[in-house]
GROMACS .gro file of C-alpha atoms in nm:
model
  168
    1MET     CA    1  -0.084  -2.185   4.629
    2SER     CA    2  -0.203  -1.879   4.445
    3THR     CA    3  -0.286  -1.867   4.078
    4THR     CA    4  -0.281  -1.566   3.852
    5ASN     CA    5  -0.649  -1.599   3.766
    6ASP     CA    6  -0.950  -1.786   3.900
    7ILE     CA    7  -1.053  -1.941   3.568
    8VAL     CA    8  -0.762  -2.184   3.550
    9LEU     CA    9  -0.865  -2.551   3.576
   10ARG     CA   10  -0.513  -2.688   3.615
   11PRO     CA   11  -0.329  -2.463   3.864
   12ARG     CA   12   0.045  -2.415   3.805
   13PHE     CA   13   0.310  -2.275   4.034
   14LYS     CA   14   0.687  -2.216   4.058
   15ILE     CA   15   0.906  -2.227   4.365
   16LYS     CA   16   1.274  -2.132   4.375
   17LEU     CA   17   1.462  -2.369   4.604
   18ASP     CA   18   1.796  -2.286   4.765
   19ILE     CA   19   1.922  -2.641   4.723
   20ASP     CA   20   2.033  -2.850   4.427
   21ASN     CA   21   1.770  -3.048   4.239
   22GLN     CA   22   1.932  -3.389   4.299
   23SER     CA   23   1.890  -3.354   4.676
   24VAL     CA   24   1.521  -3.275   4.635
   25LEU     CA   25   1.471  -3.558   4.386
   26LYS     CA   26   1.647  -3.806   4.619
   27ASP     CA   27   1.420  -3.707   4.908
   28PHE     CA   28   1.110  -3.767   4.697
   29GLU     CA   29   1.260  -4.098   4.582
   30ALA     CA   30   1.325  -4.201   4.944
   31LEU     CA   31   0.961  -4.145   5.036
   32LYS     CA   32   0.836  -4.409   4.791
   33ALA     CA   33   0.874  -4.688   5.046
   34SER     CA   34   0.858  -4.500   5.376
   35GLN     CA   35   0.499  -4.371   5.348
   36SER     CA   36   0.172  -4.508   5.212
   37ASP     CA   37  -0.051  -4.198   5.187
   38PHE     CA   38   0.067  -4.114   4.835
   39ILE     CA   39   0.217  -4.287   4.534
   40VAL     CA   40   0.541  -4.110   4.443
   41THR     CA   41   0.692  -4.181   4.102
   42ARG     CA   42   1.012  -4.030   3.971
   43LEU     CA   43   1.130  -4.015   3.613
   44ASP     CA   44   1.449  -3.814   3.554
   45ASN     CA   45   1.377  -3.470   3.703
   46HIS     CA   46   0.999  -3.524   3.712
   47VAL     CA   47   0.808  -3.635   4.021
   48PHE     CA   48   0.446  -3.750   4.006
   49ILE     CA   49   0.246  -3.761   4.328
   50LYS     CA   50  -0.099  -3.918   4.335
   51PHE     CA   51  -0.333  -4.097   4.572
   52PRO     CA   52  -0.339  -4.478   4.598
   53LYS     CA   53  -0.609  -4.653   4.392
   54GLU     CA   54  -0.832  -4.721   4.693
   55LYS     CA   55  -0.842  -4.347   4.778
   56GLN     CA   56  -0.897  -4.226   4.422
   57HIS     CA   57  -1.226  -4.119   4.267
   58PHE     CA   58  -1.310  -3.980   3.923
   59TRP     CA   59  -1.197  -3.625   4.009
   60SER     CA   60  -0.888  -3.716   4.217
   61PRO     CA   61  -0.604  -3.474   4.141
   62GLN     CA   62  -0.239  -3.547   4.080
   63LEU     CA   63   0.060  -3.324   4.139
   64ASN     CA   64   0.324  -3.322   3.868
   65LEU     CA   65   0.657  -3.164   3.962
   66GLU     CA   66   0.956  -3.078   3.748
   67ILE     CA   67   1.267  -2.983   3.940
   68ASP     CA   68   1.524  -2.808   3.718
   69THR     CA   69   1.876  -2.700   3.802
   70ILE     CA   70   1.948  -2.328   3.813
   71ASP     CA   71   2.305  -2.362   3.942
   72ASP     CA   72   2.497  -2.587   4.187
   73ASN     CA   73   2.313  -2.450   4.492
   74SER     CA   74   1.962  -2.376   4.365
   75SER     CA   75   1.684  -2.523   4.161
   76LEU     CA   76   1.342  -2.430   4.028
   77LEU     CA   77   1.037  -2.642   4.103
   78HIS     CA   78   0.752  -2.624   3.850
   79GLY     CA   79   0.426  -2.773   3.977
   80LEU     CA   80   0.102  -2.860   3.803
   81PHE     CA   81  -0.216  -2.985   3.968
   82GLY     CA   82  -0.440  -3.176   3.735
   83PRO     CA   83  -0.681  -3.465   3.707
   84ASN     CA   84  -0.587  -3.814   3.605
   85PRO     CA   85  -0.443  -3.791   3.250
   86THR     CA   86  -0.720  -4.019   3.120
   87VAL     CA   87  -0.988  -3.785   3.256
   88TRP     CA   88  -0.806  -3.480   3.114
   89THR     CA   89  -0.772  -3.645   2.772
   90MET     CA   90  -1.143  -3.733   2.774
   91PHE     CA   91  -1.236  -3.370   2.856
   92MET     CA   92  -1.008  -3.239   2.579
   93PHE     CA   93  -1.160  -3.490   2.334
   94PHE     CA   94  -1.510  -3.368   2.424
   95HIS     CA   95  -1.399  -3.005   2.375
   96PHE     CA   96  -1.249  -3.095   2.037
   97ILE     CA   97  -1.569  -3.268   1.923
   98VAL     CA   98  -1.786  -2.976   2.037
   99ALA     CA   99  -1.558  -2.724   1.862
  100SER     CA  100  -1.552  -2.931   1.542
  101ILE     CA  101  -1.930  -2.960   1.534
  102PHE     CA  102  -1.962  -2.586   1.603
  103ILE     CA  103  -1.726  -2.500   1.315
  104ALA     CA  104  -1.888  -2.745   1.072
  105PHE     CA  105  -2.238  -2.617   1.144
  106GLY     CA  106  -2.109  -2.259   1.132
  107ILE     CA  107  -1.980  -2.317   0.780
  108TRP     CA  108  -2.307  -2.484   0.682
  109ALA     CA  109  -2.509  -2.198   0.833
  110TYR     CA  110  -2.299  -1.938   0.651
  111SER     CA  111  -2.343  -2.127   0.323
  112ASN     CA  112  -2.719  -2.139   0.368
  113TRP     CA  113  -2.729  -1.772   0.469
  114SER     CA  114  -2.527  -1.667   0.163
  115LEU     CA  115  -2.758  -1.876  -0.059
  116LYS     CA  116  -3.057  -1.711   0.111
  117GLN     CA  117  -3.182  -2.042   0.248
  118ASP     CA  118  -3.309  -2.127   0.597
  119PHE     CA  119  -3.025  -2.179   0.847
  120ALA     CA  120  -3.220  -2.198   1.174
  121ILE     CA  121  -3.133  -2.564   1.242
  122GLN     CA  122  -2.761  -2.500   1.193
  123ALA     CA  123  -2.771  -2.191   1.416
  124GLY     CA  124  -2.964  -2.389   1.677
  125ILE     CA  125  -2.703  -2.666   1.679
  126MET     CA  126  -2.427  -2.404   1.705
  127LEU     CA  127  -2.606  -2.257   2.007
  128LEU     CA  128  -2.640  -2.607   2.154
  129MET     CA  129  -2.263  -2.658   2.114
  130VAL     CA  130  -2.199  -2.335   2.306
  131VAL     CA  131  -2.427  -2.461   2.586
  132ILE     CA  132  -2.247  -2.799   2.590
  133TRP     CA  133  -1.909  -2.623   2.600
  134ILE     CA  134  -2.022  -2.415   2.899
  135ALA     CA  135  -2.152  -2.732   3.067
  136LEU     CA  136  -1.814  -2.901   3.013
  137TYR     CA  137  -1.637  -2.603   3.165
  138PHE     CA  138  -1.861  -2.606   3.472
  139ALA     CA  139  -1.823  -2.984   3.506
  140GLY     CA  140  -1.446  -2.934   3.516
  141SER     CA  141  -1.484  -2.651   3.768
  142ILE     CA  142  -1.707  -2.865   3.990
  143GLY     CA  143  -1.452  -3.146   3.969
  144LYS     CA  144  -1.176  -2.908   4.070
  145ALA     CA  145  -1.381  -2.767   4.357
  146SER     CA  146  -1.467  -3.116   4.483
  147SER     CA  147  -1.099  -3.204   4.507
  148ILE     CA  148  -0.965  -2.890   4.679
  149THR     CA  149  -0.894  -3.079   5.004
  150GLU     CA  150  -0.703  -3.345   4.811
  151MET     CA  151  -0.504  -3.075   4.630
  152ARG     CA  152  -0.416  -2.922   4.967
  153ALA     CA  153  -0.305  -3.264   5.096
  154LEU     CA  154  -0.078  -3.307   4.792
  155ASN     CA  155   0.055  -2.953   4.838
  156ASP     CA  156   0.120  -3.009   5.210
  157PHE     CA  157   0.303  -3.335   5.134
  158MET     CA  158   0.520  -3.161   4.874
  159ASN     CA  159   0.596  -2.870   5.110
  160GLY     CA  160   0.685  -3.114   5.388
  161VAL     CA  161   0.938  -3.285   5.164
  162ILE     CA  162   1.086  -2.957   5.042
  163LYS     CA  163   1.126  -2.816   5.395
  164ASN     CA  164   1.306  -3.129   5.515
  165VAL     CA  165   1.552  -3.153   5.225
  166LYS     CA  166   1.911  -3.169   5.339
  167ALA     CA  167   2.201  -3.071   5.117
  168PRO     CA  168   2.455  -3.346   5.045
   0.00000   0.00000   0.00000
């Protein structure tokens, strides 16, 4: 599971499979009832793999797969590791708020500067928003690092399914 850069918080990958997508999707579907280590959900050509509630914590990752048809004998698997969608939405909301405050105080600081008035408070709050943004980034990185073993477990499960797929 290599990524193109180390800064990415939600690693993505692609795998070309030499089997049709319906066979792969059916194998994931079959595993819903036959194993209890993961919750496997399928919707059309999307497969969502996550840990059961009792094994989840705040930073628990999920693996979202999209298996598209290339032709009758091959398919392309797109994978995305990410946190629970609620956690990701919360982080994006915090980033949006921080960016909005930064922009608003930047406009206010520029107005005061152009009017030759004191703008130290606005500049200070802008600097604080940069610090908060960096803290949010590192919080996300720490969350990702704390769930590396879980991401590997999800990846190993996915690879096990893909290797055992049998053509119809």
